[in-house]
Short mmCIF file of C-alpha atoms in Angstrom, two decimals:
data_model
loop_
_atom_site.label_atom_id
_atom_site.label_comp_id
_atom_site.label_asym_id
_atom_site.label_seq_id
_atom_site.Cartn_x
_atom_site.Cartn_y
_atom_site.Cartn_z
CA GLU A 1 66.73 6.22 3.64
CA VAL A 2 68.55 3.86 0.87
CA GLN A 3 71.60 5.78 -1.06
CA LEU A 4 73.37 4.01 -3.56
CA VAL A 5 76.10 6.82 -4.48
CA GLU A 6 78.43 5.46 -7.83
CA SER A 7 82.04 6.76 -8.86
CA GLY A 8 84.53 6.42 -10.51
CA GLY A 9 83.50 6.83 -15.00
CA GLY A 10 85.32 8.17 -17.32
CA LEU A 11 86.63 7.93 -20.55
CA VAL A 12 89.04 4.94 -21.20
CA GLN A 13 90.69 4.30 -23.73
CA PRO A 14 90.05 0.47 -26.00
CA GLY A 15 91.86 -2.63 -24.76
CA GLY A 16 91.95 -0.76 -20.66
CA SER A 17 90.41 -0.69 -17.24
CA LEU A 18 88.47 0.78 -14.98
CA ARG A 19 87.07 0.02 -11.63
CA LEU A 20 83.52 1.60 -10.29
CA SER A 21 82.75 1.89 -6.47
CA CYS A 22 78.75 2.35 -5.27
CA ALA A 23 78.65 3.48 -1.47
CA ALA A 24 75.47 2.36 -0.07
CA SER A 25 73.98 3.13 2.86
CA GLY A 26 70.21 3.36 4.93
CA PHE A 27 70.22 -0.37 4.98
CA THR A 28 71.77 -3.25 5.98
CA PHE A 29 74.59 -3.36 3.71
CA SER A 30 75.18 -7.44 3.79
CA GLY A 31 71.90 -8.86 3.63
CA TYR A 32 70.78 -7.81 0.60
CA TRP A 33 72.36 -8.81 -3.70
CA MET A 34 73.45 -6.20 -5.03
CA SER A 35 73.61 -5.66 -8.59
CA TRP A 36 75.19 -3.96 -11.70
CA VAL A 37 73.58 -2.64 -14.70
CA ARG A 38 74.41 -0.60 -17.70
CA GLN A 39 72.61 1.58 -20.00
CA ALA A 40 74.11 2.27 -23.40
CA PRO A 41 73.26 6.33 -24.71
CA GLY A 42 69.84 5.53 -26.30
CA LYS A 43 69.03 2.28 -25.35
CA GLY A 44 67.56 0.04 -22.76
CA LEU A 45 68.82 -1.62 -19.57
CA GLU A 46 71.16 -4.46 -19.91
CA TRP A 47 72.10 -6.30 -16.33
CA VAL A 48 75.94 -7.30 -15.22
CA ALA A 49 76.43 -8.89 -12.83
CA ASN A 50 75.48 -9.26 -9.31
CA ILE A 51 76.69 -10.45 -6.02
CA LYS A 52 75.15 -12.01 -3.04
CA GLY A 53 75.34 -10.28 0.46
CA ASP A 54 78.44 -12.72 1.69
CA GLY A 55 79.97 -12.15 -1.48
CA SER A 56 79.10 -16.86 -2.22
CA GLU A 57 77.68 -16.34 -5.19
CA LYS A 58 78.26 -14.22 -8.34
CA TYR A 59 76.80 -14.26 -11.81
CA TYR A 60 77.38 -12.19 -15.11
CA VAL A 61 76.05 -11.63 -18.38
CA ASP A 62 77.97 -13.54 -20.64
CA SER A 63 78.86 -10.37 -22.97
CA VAL A 64 81.45 -9.54 -19.85
CA LYS A 65 82.51 -12.86 -18.53
CA GLY A 66 86.38 -13.05 -18.15
CA ARG A 67 86.22 -9.44 -18.09
CA PHE A 68 84.34 -7.66 -15.31
CA THR A 69 84.32 -9.10 -12.05
CA ILE A 70 82.29 -7.63 -9.47
CA SER A 71 82.96 -7.70 -5.05
CA ARG A 72 81.70 -5.68 -2.50
CA ASP A 73 83.62 -5.08 1.09
CA ASN A 74 81.09 -5.19 3.60
CA ALA A 75 82.64 -3.48 6.32
CA LYS A 76 82.56 -0.47 3.78
CA ASN A 77 79.87 -1.16 2.57
CA SER A 78 80.70 -0.14 -0.92
CA LEU A 79 80.39 -2.18 -4.10
CA TYR A 80 82.58 -2.87 -6.89
CA LEU A 81 82.45 -3.92 -10.93
CA GLN A 82 86.30 -4.28 -11.89
CA MET A 83 86.06 -3.76 -15.87
CA ASN A 84 88.68 -5.19 -17.87
CA SER A 85 89.57 -5.34 -21.86
CA LEU A 86 87.13 -2.91 -22.41
CA ARG A 87 85.33 -2.79 -25.30
CA ALA A 88 83.57 0.26 -27.46
CA GLU A 89 80.56 -1.51 -26.84
CA ASP A 90 80.86 -1.07 -22.77
CA THR A 91 80.28 2.36 -22.89
CA ALA A 92 77.24 2.94 -20.56
CA VAL A 93 75.68 4.50 -17.79
CA TYR A 94 76.80 1.99 -15.14
CA TYR A 95 74.28 1.59 -12.51
CA CYS A 96 74.51 0.30 -8.40
CA ALA A 97 71.04 -1.41 -7.48
CA CYS A 98 69.84 -3.09 -4.68
CA GLY A 99 68.55 -6.34 -5.82
CA LYS A 100 69.47 -9.51 -6.90
CA ALA A 101 67.67 -9.35 -10.51
CA ALA A 102 65.03 -6.65 -10.81
CA PRO A 103 66.57 -3.95 -8.12
CA ASP A 104 64.04 -2.00 -5.57
CA TYR A 105 66.97 0.67 -5.55
CA TRP A 106 69.28 2.28 -7.89
CA GLY A 107 71.72 5.11 -7.44
CA GLN A 108 72.41 7.51 -10.02
CA GLY A 109 74.86 5.92 -12.01
CA THR A 110 78.11 6.66 -13.41
CA LEU A 111 79.31 7.11 -17.15
CA VAL A 112 81.51 4.78 -18.64
CA THR A 113 83.28 6.12 -22.27
CA VAL A 114 85.37 3.54 -23.77
CA SER A 115 86.59 5.47 -27.53
CA SER A 116 90.10 6.31 -28.67
CA GLN B 1 67.31 -8.68 -29.06
CA SER B 2 66.18 -8.38 -25.18
CA VAL B 3 65.08 -12.00 -23.62
CA LEU B 4 61.97 -10.31 -22.54
CA THR B 5 59.73 -8.49 -25.28
CA GLN B 6 58.03 -5.28 -24.85
CA PRO B 7 56.24 -3.39 -27.50
CA PRO B 8 58.27 -0.75 -28.14
CA SER B 9 55.46 2.33 -27.97
CA VAL B 10 52.16 3.03 -26.18
CA SER B 11 49.94 5.83 -26.71
CA ALA B 12 46.93 6.83 -25.02
CA ALA B 13 45.04 10.51 -24.46
CA PRO B 14 44.76 12.16 -20.70
CA GLY B 15 42.49 10.35 -18.36
CA GLN B 16 42.61 7.21 -20.31
CA LYS B 17 43.70 3.83 -19.39
CA VAL B 18 46.78 2.33 -21.29
CA THR B 19 48.61 -1.61 -20.76
CA ILE B 20 51.88 -2.61 -21.11
CA SER B 21 52.77 -5.48 -21.82
CA CYS B 22 56.10 -7.76 -21.16
CA SER B 23 56.18 -11.44 -22.30
CA GLY B 24 58.64 -14.41 -21.75
CA SER B 25 58.94 -17.58 -20.65
CA SER B 26 59.26 -20.59 -18.34
CA SER B 27 62.71 -19.45 -17.13
CA ASN B 28 61.85 -16.27 -16.37
CA ILE B 29 58.31 -14.94 -15.52
CA GLY B 30 56.63 -18.11 -15.96
CA ASN B 31 59.18 -19.10 -12.56
CA TYR B 32 59.52 -15.79 -10.96
CA TYR B 33 58.37 -11.95 -9.60
CA VAL B 34 58.27 -9.25 -12.11
CA SER B 35 59.54 -5.75 -11.54
CA TRP B 36 58.26 -2.87 -13.68
CA TYR B 37 59.98 0.47 -13.81
CA GLN B 38 59.73 4.50 -15.29
CA GLN B 39 62.46 6.42 -16.57
CA LEU B 40 62.39 10.19 -16.92
CA PRO B 41 65.06 11.14 -19.50
CA GLY B 42 67.79 11.74 -17.86
CA THR B 43 67.02 9.94 -14.63
CA ALA B 44 67.30 6.18 -13.08
CA PRO B 45 64.35 4.41 -13.42
CA LYS B 46 61.90 4.20 -10.79
CA LEU B 47 61.06 0.64 -9.68
CA LEU B 48 56.51 1.31 -9.51
CA ILE B 49 55.44 -2.67 -9.04
CA TYR B 50 57.00 -6.03 -7.25
CA GLU B 51 56.70 -9.67 -6.68
CA SER B 52 54.44 -8.64 -9.94
CA ASN B 53 51.76 -6.92 -8.40
CA LYS B 54 53.20 -4.65 -5.25
CA ARG B 55 53.94 -1.34 -5.21
CA PRO B 56 55.94 0.34 -2.69
CA SER B 57 55.63 3.40 -0.92
CA GLY B 58 54.66 5.98 -3.27
CA ILE B 59 52.93 4.62 -5.57
CA PRO B 60 50.03 5.89 -6.55
CA ASP B 61 47.45 2.49 -7.33
CA ARG B 62 47.08 4.27 -10.85
CA PHE B 63 49.70 1.89 -11.46
CA SER B 64 49.16 -1.50 -11.40
CA GLY B 65 50.69 -5.46 -12.62
CA SER B 66 49.58 -8.61 -13.10
CA LYS B 67 50.71 -12.04 -14.44
CA SER B 68 49.74 -15.26 -15.72
CA GLY B 69 52.15 -17.95 -16.58
CA THR B 70 55.10 -16.47 -19.29
CA SER B 71 53.52 -12.89 -19.52
CA ALA B 72 53.65 -9.69 -16.73
CA THR B 73 51.09 -6.71 -17.71
CA LEU B 74 51.87 -2.88 -16.49
CA GLY B 75 48.78 -0.88 -15.84
CA ILE B 76 48.20 2.83 -16.00
CA THR B 77 45.02 4.40 -15.13
CA GLY B 78 44.05 8.21 -15.58
CA LEU B 79 47.11 9.14 -17.64
CA GLN B 80 49.06 12.28 -17.04
CA THR B 81 51.78 14.39 -19.02
CA GLY B 82 53.83 13.76 -16.43
CA ASP B 83 53.77 9.56 -17.13
CA GLU B 84 55.83 10.23 -20.33
CA ALA B 85 58.10 8.60 -19.89
CA ASP B 86 60.31 4.59 -20.90
CA TYR B 87 58.70 1.83 -18.70
CA TYR B 88 60.54 -1.19 -18.51
CA CYS B 89 60.00 -5.13 -16.82
CA GLY B 90 62.26 -7.16 -15.76
CA THR B 91 63.19 -10.40 -13.85
CA TRP B 92 65.40 -13.38 -12.81
CA ASP B 93 66.03 -16.53 -15.30
CA SER B 94 67.45 -19.44 -14.35
CA SER B 95 68.40 -20.60 -17.73
CA LEU B 96 70.79 -18.04 -18.04
CA SER B 97 71.73 -17.30 -14.48
CA ALA B 98 71.06 -13.87 -15.29
CA GLY B 99 69.01 -10.82 -14.86
CA VAL B 100 66.94 -10.18 -17.80
CA PHE B 101 64.71 -6.78 -19.19
CA GLY B 102 62.79 -6.18 -21.59
CA GLY B 103 63.72 -3.80 -24.80
CA GLY B 104 61.70 -0.80 -23.10
CA THR B 105 58.03 0.90 -23.91
CA LYS B 106 58.02 4.31 -24.56
CA LEU B 107 55.05 6.24 -23.80
CA THR B 108 53.63 8.86 -24.96
CA VAL B 109 50.59 11.00 -24.29
CA LEU B 110 48.64 12.15 -26.38
#
């Protein structure tokens, strides 16, 4: 059974940083694209970033380019999202998901709140 | 403004059929598979349809997907009150080099 468990969310001040983690199990992690998708309170889904199975390709939505960095550790079956220079508009539930763009499997999400 | 366009809401009576449209362009739906998701309040999205018209194991055949040109459609037959949820379409966009989702459609079963 595929399991994706996010951690690392919380309250952070504007301009601050946060690192999200996602522990994956139940599939051959290194063989799959992985994505982060977020959902602001009361809003729709927004794709944030993805990374190829071997880490050789990464893509980002324009609004986070230069601020967020996606990475993975295939030895630990883990996905990460380093978020710097956080803004109020980054407040959202962040989902770890398996797939390049419209993922097949999703975690339960971790809430990131950017507020002073 | 979402890259993929969905109606904000649809409604129908129990037992009836409803369709939800997802309109895009040649850089996304026109050249890539579409997935559909159901999101119940307070939960993560759940995959309903992948590769435009395939159902994952465990998804009833009341749910169907189709694609034509730059548009895709989700169909739900035999509506149940438990189908009340938000529904999203998603795919890849080659012009943006990014994943894209529709704005979501809220289904009400009257």
